C-alpha cells in the first residue's frame, strides 16, 4: 500500500520531513486487530495504536497547517498583486485625469491668451484710429488756422494799402505849393510814419519784445495824418469836407486794422489765452471745483457714517459686556471675585475673556470654562456606565468566539479516562480543600463592593 503526499490546489505538495510520511504510512499499513481479540494481553498494542494515531494526527495537523500557511502565503501574494495592480490602475487613471485636466487648463489658457491678444489688438486699433482721427482733426485745425491767418494778414495789409491810396492824394493836394515844392514829401512822412512803426511792431512780436511803444507811435502818426486830412477838407474848398473825412478815416483805419493783426500774432506768440480759451478754462475750473466739493462732501458723509457705525458698535459691545458681567456675577460669584481681583491687578477696564479663563482655572482647577468638579464627576460616571453597558457580552461568551474555537474531538467511550492516580474516579471536594483567602484580598473586595454601592446611590440621586 502506497500513500501519496497531500495535494494543494491540485498540485502535489512535498513535506519538508520525509520521516513523518514514512511513520504515517507504516502506522496505516499495520493490520487492525479485531475487537474480539482485544484482551488484557493486547493492551500494549492499543497504546501503540493510540500513539500511532496521535503521530498521524499530529503529522496531518502539521501538514494541514503548512498547507494553510502556503495557501495563506499564496493568497497574500495574490492579494498583494491585485492591490498593486489596482494601485497601478488608479495611478494610471489619476495620470490620465491629470493629463486631461492639464490639457483643459492649457486649452483654457490658450483661449484666454487669444482673447487677451484680440482685446489688445482691438484696443491698439481703436487707439490708433483715435490717434489718426485726432491727428486728422489737428491737421485740419492747423490748416484752417493757417488759412484764416493768411486771409487775415493779407486783408489787414490790403485795408492799409487802400487807406494809403485814399489818404495820400488828399495830402498831396493839401501840401502842393509851387513856391515850396519840397512840401510834397510831407504826405510820405505822415503816412510812412505809421507804416514804419507797424513794421517795428511786427519786428517786436517776432523777437518777443515790448510792442506797446510801437503801437502808441502808430496811433499818434495815424491821428496826426487824420487830423491834417480833416483840416484840409474843411479849409480847402477844392478838397471838400467829404474828402477830408474819408481821408481821416483812411489814415486811422488802416493802421488800426494792421495793429489789431499784429496784436493777435503777439498774443499767439506769447501764449496769451483768448477770451474763448479763458471761458473754457473757467468752465473747466468750475467743474473741477464742483467735483472736488462733491468728493469732499461724500468723504465727509462716509466719515460721519463710519463714526456713527463705530459708535453704534461700541455701544453694542459695551451693552454685551455689561450683560456678560452681570450674568457671570450672578451665576458664578466665587469665580467673579477672583476675576475682579485679576482685572484690578492687571489694570484692565473690564473682565476680558482671558481674565475670566484664568480665574475659572484657578477656582475650579479646569481650563474648560463651564466645567466644575461635580459636573466632571457626573460625566465620568455616565461614561463608565456607558462603557459597561456597551462592553457587556450578550448571552454565552463562547458564542462570540465559537468561530475561532477548534471543534471538540470525539472520545471513544471505551477509551481510558486519562486522569492518573485516581483509579478512574473523579476527585470529590471536601471542606477545607481550598486555601482560604488572604485578609488583604477580603478588604479589597469589601472596598470594591462599597464603591459600587456608592456609585449606584449617586446615580439614582442624580436621576
GROMACS .gro file of C-alpha atoms in nm:
model
  463
    1UNK     CA    1   0.000   0.000   0.000
    2UNK     CA    2   0.146   0.335  -0.110
    3UNK     CA    3   0.030   0.668   0.029
    4UNK     CA    4   0.080   0.977  -0.191
    5UNK     CA    5   0.161   1.314  -0.039
    6UNK     CA    6  -0.126   1.559   0.007
    7UNK     CA    7  -0.217   1.796  -0.275
    8UNK     CA    8  -0.272   2.173  -0.261
    9UNK     CA    9  -0.493   2.326  -0.532
   10UNK     CA   10  -0.449   2.015  -0.747
   11UNK     CA   11  -0.068   2.008  -0.726
   12UNK     CA   12   0.137   1.764  -0.510
   13UNK     CA   13   0.296   1.919  -0.203
   14UNK     CA   14   0.624   1.777  -0.070
   15UNK     CA   15   0.662   1.783   0.306
   16UNK     CA   16   0.995   1.908   0.439
   17UNK     CA   17   1.029   1.594   0.671
   18UNK     CA   18   1.016   1.261   0.484
   19UNK     CA   19   1.039   1.053   0.801
   20UNK     CA   20   0.697   1.168   0.912
   21UNK     CA   21   0.533   1.033   0.594
   22UNK     CA   22   0.710   0.700   0.642
   23UNK     CA   23   0.584   0.678   1.002
   24UNK     CA   24   0.231   0.761   0.893
   25UNK     CA   25   0.243   0.507   0.610
   26UNK     CA   26   0.377   0.235   0.843
   27UNK     CA   27   0.111   0.307   1.102
   28UNK     CA   28  -0.165   0.292   0.841
   29UNK     CA   29  -0.036  -0.033   0.686
   30UNK     CA   30  -0.040  -0.214   1.022
   31UNK     CA   31  -0.334  -0.456   1.048
   32UNK     CA   32  -0.607  -0.366   1.287
   33UNK     CA   33  -0.688  -0.643   1.533
   34UNK     CA   34  -1.049  -0.745   1.565
   35UNK     CA   35  -1.244  -0.629   1.866
   36UNK     CA   36  -1.279  -0.980   1.998
   37UNK     CA   37  -0.903  -1.019   2.004
   38UNK     CA   38  -0.851  -0.727   2.233
   39UNK     CA   39  -0.770  -0.876   2.569
   40UNK     CA   40  -0.577  -0.776   2.869
   41UNK     CA   41  -0.263  -0.910   2.700
   42UNK     CA   42  -0.311  -0.670   2.395
   43UNK     CA   43  -0.321  -0.351   2.596
   44UNK     CA   44   0.033  -0.251   2.483
   45UNK     CA   45  -0.086  -0.280   2.122
   46UNK     CA   46  -0.370  -0.040   2.194
   47UNK     CA   47  -0.128   0.206   2.345
   48UNK     CA   48   0.094   0.175   2.038
   49UNK     CA   49  -0.206   0.228   1.813
   50UNK     CA   50  -0.306   0.536   2.012
   51UNK     CA   51   0.045   0.671   1.987
   52UNK     CA   52   0.048   0.600   1.610
   53UNK     CA   53  -0.289   0.770   1.579
   54UNK     CA   54  -0.153   1.067   1.769
   55UNK     CA   55   0.151   1.076   1.540
   56UNK     CA   56  -0.072   1.055   1.234
   57UNK     CA   57  -0.297   1.330   1.370
   58UNK     CA   58  -0.001   1.549   1.457
   59UNK     CA   59   0.160   1.492   1.117
   60UNK     CA   60  -0.167   1.560   0.941
   61UNK     CA   61  -0.222   1.872   1.153
   62UNK     CA   62   0.127   1.994   1.074
   63UNK     CA   63   0.082   1.919   0.706
   64UNK     CA   64  -0.255   2.090   0.712
   65UNK     CA   65  -0.100   2.388   0.893
   66UNK     CA   66   0.175   2.409   0.631
   67UNK     CA   67  -0.080   2.380   0.353
   68UNK     CA   68  -0.288   2.655   0.508
   69UNK     CA   69   0.023   2.866   0.555
   70UNK     CA   70   0.114   2.809   0.189
   71UNK     CA   71  -0.242   2.892   0.084
   72UNK     CA   72  -0.235   3.199   0.305
   73UNK     CA   73   0.100   3.300   0.155
   74UNK     CA   74  -0.031   3.243  -0.197
   75UNK     CA   75  -0.345   3.439  -0.113
   76UNK     CA   76  -0.130   3.715   0.034
   77UNK     CA   77   0.083   3.722  -0.283
   78UNK     CA   78  -0.231   3.722  -0.497
   79UNK     CA   79  -0.393   3.992  -0.286
   80UNK     CA   80  -0.072   4.196  -0.295
   81UNK     CA   81  -0.053   4.153  -0.672
   82UNK     CA   82  -0.418   4.253  -0.705
   83UNK     CA   83  -0.357   4.550  -0.476
   84UNK     CA   84  -0.052   4.651  -0.679
   85UNK     CA   85  -0.250   4.614  -0.999
   86UNK     CA   86  -0.534   4.821  -0.853
   87UNK     CA   87  -0.285   5.084  -0.734
   88UNK     CA   88  -0.129   5.092  -1.080
   89UNK     CA   89  -0.472   5.120  -1.240
   90UNK     CA   90  -0.565   5.404  -1.008
   91UNK     CA   91  -0.229   5.569  -1.073
   92UNK     CA   92  -0.287   5.537  -1.447
   93UNK     CA   93  -0.637   5.679  -1.408
   94UNK     CA   94  -0.502   5.966  -1.199
   95UNK     CA   95  -0.231   6.029  -1.458
   96UNK     CA   96  -0.490   6.025  -1.736
   97UNK     CA   97  -0.718   6.255  -1.539
   98UNK     CA   98  -0.427   6.488  -1.463
   99UNK     CA   99  -0.331   6.484  -1.830
  100UNK     CA  100  -0.689   6.568  -1.929
  101UNK     CA  101  -0.702   6.841  -1.666
  102UNK     CA  102  -0.367   6.978  -1.791
  103UNK     CA  103  -0.497   6.972  -2.146
  104UNK     CA  104  -0.815   7.150  -2.042
  105UNK     CA  105  -0.615   7.405  -1.843
  106UNK     CA  106  -0.378   7.455  -2.137
  107UNK     CA  107  -0.669   7.497  -2.378
  108UNK     CA  108  -0.834   7.741  -2.140
  109UNK     CA  109  -0.508   7.930  -2.103
  110UNK     CA  110  -0.466   7.944  -2.481
  111UNK     CA  111  -0.821   8.071  -2.517
  112UNK     CA  112  -0.754   8.336  -2.254
  113UNK     CA  113  -0.432   8.438  -2.428
  114UNK     CA  114  -0.612   8.454  -2.763
  115UNK     CA  115  -0.888   8.664  -2.605
  116UNK     CA  116  -0.630   8.891  -2.441
  117UNK     CA  117  -0.442   8.921  -2.770
  118UNK     CA  118  -0.762   9.001  -2.958
  119UNK     CA  119  -0.861   9.256  -2.692
  120UNK     CA  120  -0.513   9.412  -2.703
  121UNK     CA  121  -0.523   9.428  -3.083
  122UNK     CA  122  -0.872   9.581  -3.073
  123UNK     CA  123  -0.760   9.836  -2.812
  124UNK     CA  124  -0.448   9.914  -3.015
  125UNK     CA  125  -0.657   9.952  -3.331
  126UNK     CA  126  -0.902  10.177  -3.150
  127UNK     CA  127  -0.617  10.382  -3.004
  128UNK     CA  128  -0.453  10.408  -3.346
  129UNK     CA  129  -0.782  10.512  -3.504
  130UNK     CA  130  -0.836  10.768  -3.232
  131UNK     CA  131  -0.480  10.895  -3.277
  132UNK     CA  132  -0.526  10.914  -3.652
  133UNK     CA  133  -0.860  11.090  -3.609
  134UNK     CA  134  -0.707  11.331  -3.360
  135UNK     CA  135  -0.411  11.388  -3.590
  136UNK     CA  136  -0.652  11.448  -3.879
  137UNK     CA  137  -0.853  11.692  -3.671
  138UNK     CA  138  -0.532  11.865  -3.557
  139UNK     CA  139  -0.408  11.884  -3.916
  140UNK     CA  140  -0.742  12.021  -4.032
  141UNK     CA  141  -0.747  12.269  -3.746
  142UNK     CA  142  -0.390  12.377  -3.823
  143UNK     CA  143  -0.469  12.412  -4.192
  144UNK     CA  144  -0.777  12.617  -4.108
  145UNK     CA  145  -0.571  12.835  -3.875
  146UNK     CA  146  -0.309  12.888  -4.144
  147UNK     CA  147  -0.578  12.971  -4.400
  148UNK     CA  148  -0.758  13.219  -4.176
  149UNK     CA  149  -0.429  13.371  -4.063
  150UNK     CA  150  -0.323  13.421  -4.423
  151UNK     CA  151  -0.658  13.580  -4.512
  152UNK     CA  152  -0.642  13.799  -4.203
  153UNK     CA  153  -0.284  13.907  -4.277
  154UNK     CA  154  -0.345  13.998  -4.640
  155UNK     CA  155  -0.679  14.153  -4.558
  156UNK     CA  156  -0.521  14.382  -4.297
  157UNK     CA  157  -0.242  14.480  -4.539
  158UNK     CA  158  -0.495  14.538  -4.815
  159UNK     CA  159  -0.700  14.767  -4.595
  160UNK     CA  160  -0.384  14.957  -4.503
  161UNK     CA  161  -0.291  14.989  -4.870
  162UNK     CA  162  -0.642  15.108  -4.964
  163UNK     CA  163  -0.633  15.364  -4.684
  164UNK     CA  164  -0.292  15.482  -4.804
  165UNK     CA  165  -0.424  15.514  -5.162
  166UNK     CA  166  -0.716  15.726  -5.039
  167UNK     CA  167  -0.530  15.946  -4.789
  168UNK     CA  168  -0.209  16.008  -4.988
  169UNK     CA  169  -0.363  16.210  -5.280
  170UNK     CA  170  -0.558  16.429  -5.041
  171UNK     CA  171  -0.242  16.514  -4.853
  172UNK     CA  172  -0.052  16.571  -5.180
  173UNK     CA  173  -0.318  16.822  -5.287
  174UNK     CA  174  -0.310  16.989  -4.946
  175UNK     CA  175   0.071  17.025  -4.934
  176UNK     CA  176   0.130  17.114  -5.300
  177UNK     CA  177   0.293  17.461  -5.334
  178UNK     CA  178   0.481  17.589  -5.639
  179UNK     CA  179   0.693  17.812  -5.424
  180UNK     CA  180   0.779  17.530  -5.175
  181UNK     CA  181   0.789  17.207  -5.377
  182UNK     CA  182   0.974  17.021  -5.100
  183UNK     CA  183   0.649  17.003  -4.901
  184UNK     CA  184   0.532  16.731  -5.141
  185UNK     CA  185   0.731  16.483  -4.924
  186UNK     CA  186   0.516  16.564  -4.617
  187UNK     CA  187   0.245  16.307  -4.705
  188UNK     CA  188   0.512  16.039  -4.733
  189UNK     CA  189   0.635  16.137  -4.388
  190UNK     CA  190   0.292  16.136  -4.226
  191UNK     CA  191   0.164  15.815  -4.386
  192UNK     CA  192   0.503  15.644  -4.378
  193UNK     CA  193   0.540  15.712  -4.005
  194UNK     CA  194   0.253  15.476  -3.918
  195UNK     CA  195   0.371  15.220  -4.177
  196UNK     CA  196   0.727  15.209  -4.043
  197UNK     CA  197   0.605  15.185  -3.684
  198UNK     CA  198   0.378  14.893  -3.792
  199UNK     CA  199   0.687  14.719  -3.933
  200UNK     CA  200   0.861  14.787  -3.600
  201UNK     CA  201   0.570  14.632  -3.411
  202UNK     CA  202   0.598  14.319  -3.631
  203UNK     CA  203   0.971  14.303  -3.552
  204UNK     CA  204   0.898  14.335  -3.179
  205UNK     CA  205   0.646  14.050  -3.198
  206UNK     CA  206   0.892  13.827  -3.385
  207UNK     CA  207   1.173  13.900  -3.141
  208UNK     CA  208   0.945  13.884  -2.836
  209UNK     CA  209   0.996  14.248  -2.746
  210UNK     CA  210   0.757  14.501  -2.600
  211UNK     CA  211   0.520  14.628  -2.876
  212UNK     CA  212   0.339  14.895  -2.673
  213UNK     CA  213   0.571  15.185  -2.776
  214UNK     CA  214   0.531  15.096  -3.142
  215UNK     CA  215   0.154  15.082  -3.112
  216UNK     CA  216   0.147  15.420  -2.938
  217UNK     CA  217   0.361  15.565  -3.216
  218UNK     CA  218   0.134  15.416  -3.482
  219UNK     CA  219  -0.175  15.572  -3.325
  220UNK     CA  220  -0.004  15.913  -3.287
  221UNK     CA  221   0.109  15.910  -3.650
  222UNK     CA  222  -0.233  15.797  -3.771
  223UNK     CA  223  -0.413  16.061  -3.565
  224UNK     CA  224  -0.183  16.337  -3.698
  225UNK     CA  225  -0.245  16.227  -4.056
  226UNK     CA  226  -0.620  16.203  -3.995
  227UNK     CA  227  -0.626  16.549  -3.835
  228UNK     CA  228  -0.438  16.704  -4.127
  229UNK     CA  229  -0.674  16.542  -4.380
  230UNK     CA  230  -0.979  16.661  -4.189
  231UNK     CA  231  -0.836  17.016  -4.152
  232UNK     CA  232  -0.753  17.045  -4.523
  233UNK     CA  233  -1.100  16.918  -4.611
  234UNK     CA  234  -1.257  17.192  -4.403
  235UNK     CA  235  -1.014  17.466  -4.513
  236UNK     CA  236  -0.968  17.395  -4.885
  237UNK     CA  237  -1.285  17.407  -5.094
  238UNK     CA  238  -1.112  17.221  -5.377
  239UNK     CA  239  -1.074  16.920  -5.146
  240UNK     CA  240  -1.405  16.943  -4.968
  241UNK     CA  241  -1.531  16.816  -4.633
  242UNK     CA  242  -1.631  16.472  -4.763
  243UNK     CA  243  -1.284  16.403  -4.897
  244UNK     CA  244  -1.132  16.532  -4.574
  245UNK     CA  245  -1.348  16.295  -4.361
  246UNK     CA  246  -1.276  15.998  -4.588
  247UNK     CA  247  -0.904  16.077  -4.578
  248UNK     CA  248  -0.911  16.099  -4.196
  249UNK     CA  249  -1.088  15.760  -4.173
  250UNK     CA  250  -0.842  15.608  -4.418
  251UNK     CA  251  -0.544  15.746  -4.227
  252UNK     CA  252  -0.673  15.596  -3.898
  253UNK     CA  253  -0.847  15.276  -4.019
  254UNK     CA  254  -0.554  15.114  -4.199
  255UNK     CA  255  -0.308  15.138  -3.905
  256UNK     CA  256  -0.578  15.024  -3.660
  257UNK     CA  257  -0.653  14.708  -3.864
  258UNK     CA  258  -0.283  14.633  -3.909
  259UNK     CA  259  -0.222  14.691  -3.537
  260UNK     CA  260  -0.507  14.451  -3.448
  261UNK     CA  261  -0.347  14.185  -3.667
  262UNK     CA  262  -0.009  14.232  -3.505
  263UNK     CA  263  -0.172  14.223  -3.161
  264UNK     CA  264  -0.323  13.878  -3.234
  265UNK     CA  265   0.011  13.749  -3.359
  266UNK     CA  266   0.182  13.878  -3.043
  267UNK     CA  267  -0.072  13.708  -2.817
  268UNK     CA  268  -0.029  13.381  -3.002
  269UNK     CA  269   0.349  13.402  -2.977
  270UNK     CA  270   0.335  13.488  -2.606
  271UNK     CA  271   0.082  13.214  -2.530
  272UNK     CA  272  -0.175  13.459  -2.400
  273UNK     CA  273  -0.514  13.281  -2.387
  274UNK     CA  274  -0.801  13.429  -2.578
  275UNK     CA  275  -1.139  13.518  -2.432
  276UNK     CA  276  -1.283  13.186  -2.553
  277UNK     CA  277  -0.994  12.993  -2.402
  278UNK     CA  278  -1.035  13.183  -2.077
  279UNK     CA  279  -1.405  13.098  -2.071
  280UNK     CA  280  -1.336  12.728  -2.137
  281UNK     CA  281  -1.069  12.729  -1.866
  282UNK     CA  282  -1.309  12.897  -1.624
  283UNK     CA  283  -1.577  12.638  -1.700
  284UNK     CA  284  -1.328  12.351  -1.653
  285UNK     CA  285  -1.207  12.504  -1.327
  286UNK     CA  286  -1.565  12.543  -1.204
  287UNK     CA  287  -1.642  12.180  -1.296
  288UNK     CA  288  -1.326  12.065  -1.117
  289UNK     CA  289  -1.416  12.270  -0.810
  290UNK     CA  290  -1.768  12.124  -0.813
  291UNK     CA  291  -1.628  11.770  -0.843
  292UNK     CA  292  -1.381  11.839  -0.563
  293UNK     CA  293  -1.658  11.980  -0.344
  294UNK     CA  294  -1.879  11.677  -0.417
  295UNK     CA  295  -1.593  11.439  -0.338
  296UNK     CA  296  -1.526  11.624  -0.014
  297UNK     CA  297  -1.896  11.610   0.077
  298UNK     CA  298  -1.906  11.235   0.002
  299UNK     CA  299  -1.589  11.182   0.206
  300UNK     CA  300  -1.733  11.378   0.497
  301UNK     CA  301  -2.057  11.177   0.474
  302UNK     CA  302  -1.862  10.849   0.466
  303UNK     CA  303  -1.652  10.955   0.765
  304UNK     CA  304  -1.964  11.060   0.954
  305UNK     CA  305  -2.131  10.726   0.873
  306UNK     CA  306  -1.817  10.534   0.977
  307UNK     CA  307  -1.803  10.728   1.302
  308UNK     CA  308  -2.172  10.658   1.367
  309UNK     CA  309  -2.125  10.288   1.290
  310UNK     CA  310  -1.822  10.273   1.518
  311UNK     CA  311  -2.013  10.444   1.798
  312UNK     CA  312  -2.307  10.206   1.748
  313UNK     CA  313  -2.075   9.904   1.752
  314UNK     CA  314  -1.900  10.035   2.063
  315UNK     CA  315  -2.236  10.080   2.232
  316UNK     CA  316  -2.338   9.724   2.144
  317UNK     CA  317  -2.005   9.589   2.271
  318UNK     CA  318  -2.045   9.779   2.597
  319UNK     CA  319  -2.401   9.651   2.638
  320UNK     CA  320  -2.287   9.295   2.568
  321UNK     CA  321  -2.000   9.333   2.816
  322UNK     CA  322  -2.239   9.459   3.082
  323UNK     CA  323  -2.473   9.164   3.016
  324UNK     CA  324  -2.188   8.913   3.048
  325UNK     CA  325  -2.057   9.078   3.362
  326UNK     CA  326  -2.398   9.073   3.528
  327UNK     CA  327  -2.461   8.712   3.426
  328UNK     CA  328  -2.120   8.594   3.547
  329UNK     CA  329  -2.152   8.791   3.873
  330UNK     CA  330  -2.492   8.635   3.947
  331UNK     CA  331  -2.423   8.276   3.841
  332UNK     CA  332  -2.055   8.232   3.940
  333UNK     CA  333  -1.991   8.458   4.236
  334UNK     CA  334  -1.674   8.278   4.352
  335UNK     CA  335  -1.511   8.294   4.010
  336UNK     CA  336  -1.625   8.655   3.961
  337UNK     CA  337  -1.448   8.768   4.275
  338UNK     CA  338  -1.120   8.616   4.158
  339UNK     CA  339  -1.169   8.762   3.808
  340UNK     CA  340  -1.226   9.109   3.957
  341UNK     CA  341  -0.904   9.070   4.155
  342UNK     CA  342  -0.720   8.975   3.836
  343UNK     CA  343  -0.873   9.272   3.649
  344UNK     CA  344  -0.770   9.516   3.919
  345UNK     CA  345  -0.419   9.372   3.942
  346UNK     CA  346  -0.367   9.382   3.566
  347UNK     CA  347  -0.511   9.732   3.525
  348UNK     CA  348  -0.779   9.626   3.275
  349UNK     CA  349  -1.103   9.819   3.231
  350UNK     CA  350  -1.329   9.513   3.208
  351UNK     CA  351  -1.308   9.142   3.276
  352UNK     CA  352  -1.179   9.008   2.944
  353UNK     CA  353  -1.217   8.652   2.820
  354UNK     CA  354  -0.855   8.574   2.910
  355UNK     CA  355  -0.900   8.707   3.264
  356UNK     CA  356  -1.221   8.504   3.303
  357UNK     CA  357  -1.048   8.187   3.175
  358UNK     CA  358  -0.759   8.234   3.417
  359UNK     CA  359  -0.997   8.291   3.709
  360UNK     CA  360  -1.207   7.985   3.616
  361UNK     CA  361  -0.891   7.771   3.604
  362UNK     CA  362  -0.776   7.897   3.944
  363UNK     CA  363  -1.112   7.838   4.114
  364UNK     CA  364  -1.230   7.510   3.954
  365UNK     CA  365  -0.896   7.357   3.852
  366UNK     CA  366  -1.001   7.302   3.490
  367UNK     CA  367  -0.931   7.509   3.178
  368UNK     CA  368  -1.269   7.421   3.026
  369UNK     CA  369  -1.492   7.716   3.107
  370UNK     CA  370  -1.827   7.597   3.241
  371UNK     CA  371  -1.698   7.265   3.380
  372UNK     CA  372  -1.687   7.220   3.757
  373UNK     CA  373  -1.564   6.917   3.958
  374UNK     CA  374  -1.916   6.786   4.023
  375UNK     CA  375  -2.002   6.811   3.653
  376UNK     CA  376  -1.677   6.632   3.562
  377UNK     CA  377  -1.754   6.354   3.817
  378UNK     CA  378  -2.106   6.311   3.680
  379UNK     CA  379  -1.973   6.298   3.323
  380UNK     CA  380  -1.711   6.038   3.410
  381UNK     CA  381  -1.972   5.826   3.592
  382UNK     CA  382  -2.202   5.838   3.290
  383UNK     CA  383  -1.912   5.742   3.062
  384UNK     CA  384  -1.829   5.445   3.287
  385UNK     CA  385  -2.192   5.326   3.280
  386UNK     CA  386  -2.200   5.356   2.903
  387UNK     CA  387  -1.875   5.161   2.872
  388UNK     CA  388  -2.006   4.879   3.096
  389UNK     CA  389  -2.331   4.864   2.901
  390UNK     CA  390  -2.161   4.861   2.560
  391UNK     CA  391  -1.892   4.602   2.651
  392UNK     CA  392  -2.117   4.356   2.838
  393UNK     CA  393  -2.138   4.025   2.643
  394UNK     CA  394  -2.478   3.913   2.519
  395UNK     CA  395  -2.566   3.553   2.615
  396UNK     CA  396  -2.284   3.298   2.637
  397UNK     CA  397  -1.939   3.448   2.600
  398UNK     CA  398  -1.825   3.149   2.397
  399UNK     CA  399  -2.091   3.223   2.132
  400UNK     CA  400  -1.896   3.532   2.021
  401UNK     CA  401  -1.575   3.341   1.959
  402UNK     CA  402  -1.707   2.999   1.860
  403UNK     CA  403  -1.585   3.058   1.503
  404UNK     CA  404  -1.233   3.082   1.640
  405UNK     CA  405  -1.253   2.778   1.870
  406UNK     CA  406  -1.142   2.437   1.729
  407UNK     CA  407  -1.405   2.164   1.722
  408UNK     CA  408  -1.410   1.926   2.016
  409UNK     CA  409  -1.265   1.583   1.942
  410UNK     CA  410  -1.494   1.292   1.993
  411UNK     CA  411  -1.371   1.044   2.251
  412UNK     CA  412  -1.429   0.676   2.242
  413UNK     CA  413  -1.644   0.557   2.528
  414UNK     CA  414  -1.412   0.263   2.587
  415UNK     CA  415  -1.101   0.483   2.595
  416UNK     CA  416  -0.920   0.521   2.926
  417UNK     CA  417  -1.019   0.815   3.148
  418UNK     CA  418  -0.679   0.977   3.111
  419UNK     CA  419  -0.665   1.103   3.470
  420UNK     CA  420  -0.394   0.935   3.666
  421UNK     CA  421  -0.353   0.825   4.028
  422UNK     CA  422  -0.728   0.829   4.099
  423UNK     CA  423  -0.831   0.488   3.974
  424UNK     CA  424  -1.054   0.643   3.708
  425UNK     CA  425  -1.284   0.811   3.963
  426UNK     CA  426  -1.313   1.194   3.962
  427UNK     CA  427  -1.196   1.356   4.286
  428UNK     CA  428  -1.451   1.465   4.540
  429UNK     CA  429  -1.411   1.807   4.706
  430UNK     CA  430  -1.404   1.811   5.085
  431UNK     CA  431  -1.436   2.104   5.328
  432UNK     CA  432  -1.102   2.273   5.384
  433UNK     CA  433  -0.955   2.165   5.047
  434UNK     CA  434  -0.946   2.526   4.917
  435UNK     CA  435  -0.685   2.761   5.062
  436UNK     CA  436  -0.861   3.045   5.250
  437UNK     CA  437  -0.841   3.399   5.104
  438UNK     CA  438  -0.586   3.641   5.242
  439UNK     CA  439  -0.706   3.921   5.471
  440UNK     CA  440  -0.592   4.188   5.222
  441UNK     CA  441  -0.800   4.030   4.944
  442UNK     CA  442  -1.108   4.033   5.167
  443UNK     CA  443  -1.052   4.402   5.249
  444UNK     CA  444  -1.008   4.487   4.880
  445UNK     CA  445  -1.326   4.302   4.785
  446UNK     CA  446  -1.523   4.486   5.056
  447UNK     CA  447  -1.387   4.820   4.941
  448UNK     CA  448  -1.483   4.743   4.580
  449UNK     CA  449  -1.834   4.648   4.687
  450UNK     CA  450  -1.868   4.965   4.891
  451UNK     CA  451  -1.762   5.182   4.596
  452UNK     CA  452  -2.009   5.006   4.370
  453UNK     CA  453  -2.293   5.072   4.612
  454UNK     CA  454  -2.190   5.437   4.650
  455UNK     CA  455  -2.178   5.485   4.274
  456UNK     CA  456  -2.524   5.328   4.231
  457UNK     CA  457  -2.671   5.551   4.500
  458UNK     CA  458  -2.513   5.861   4.342
  459UNK     CA  459  -2.656   5.761   4.004
  460UNK     CA  460  -3.004   5.719   4.145
  461UNK     CA  461  -2.985   6.058   4.322
  462UNK     CA  462  -2.867   6.226   4.002
  463UNK     CA  463  -3.159   6.082   3.809
   0.00000   0.00000   0.00000
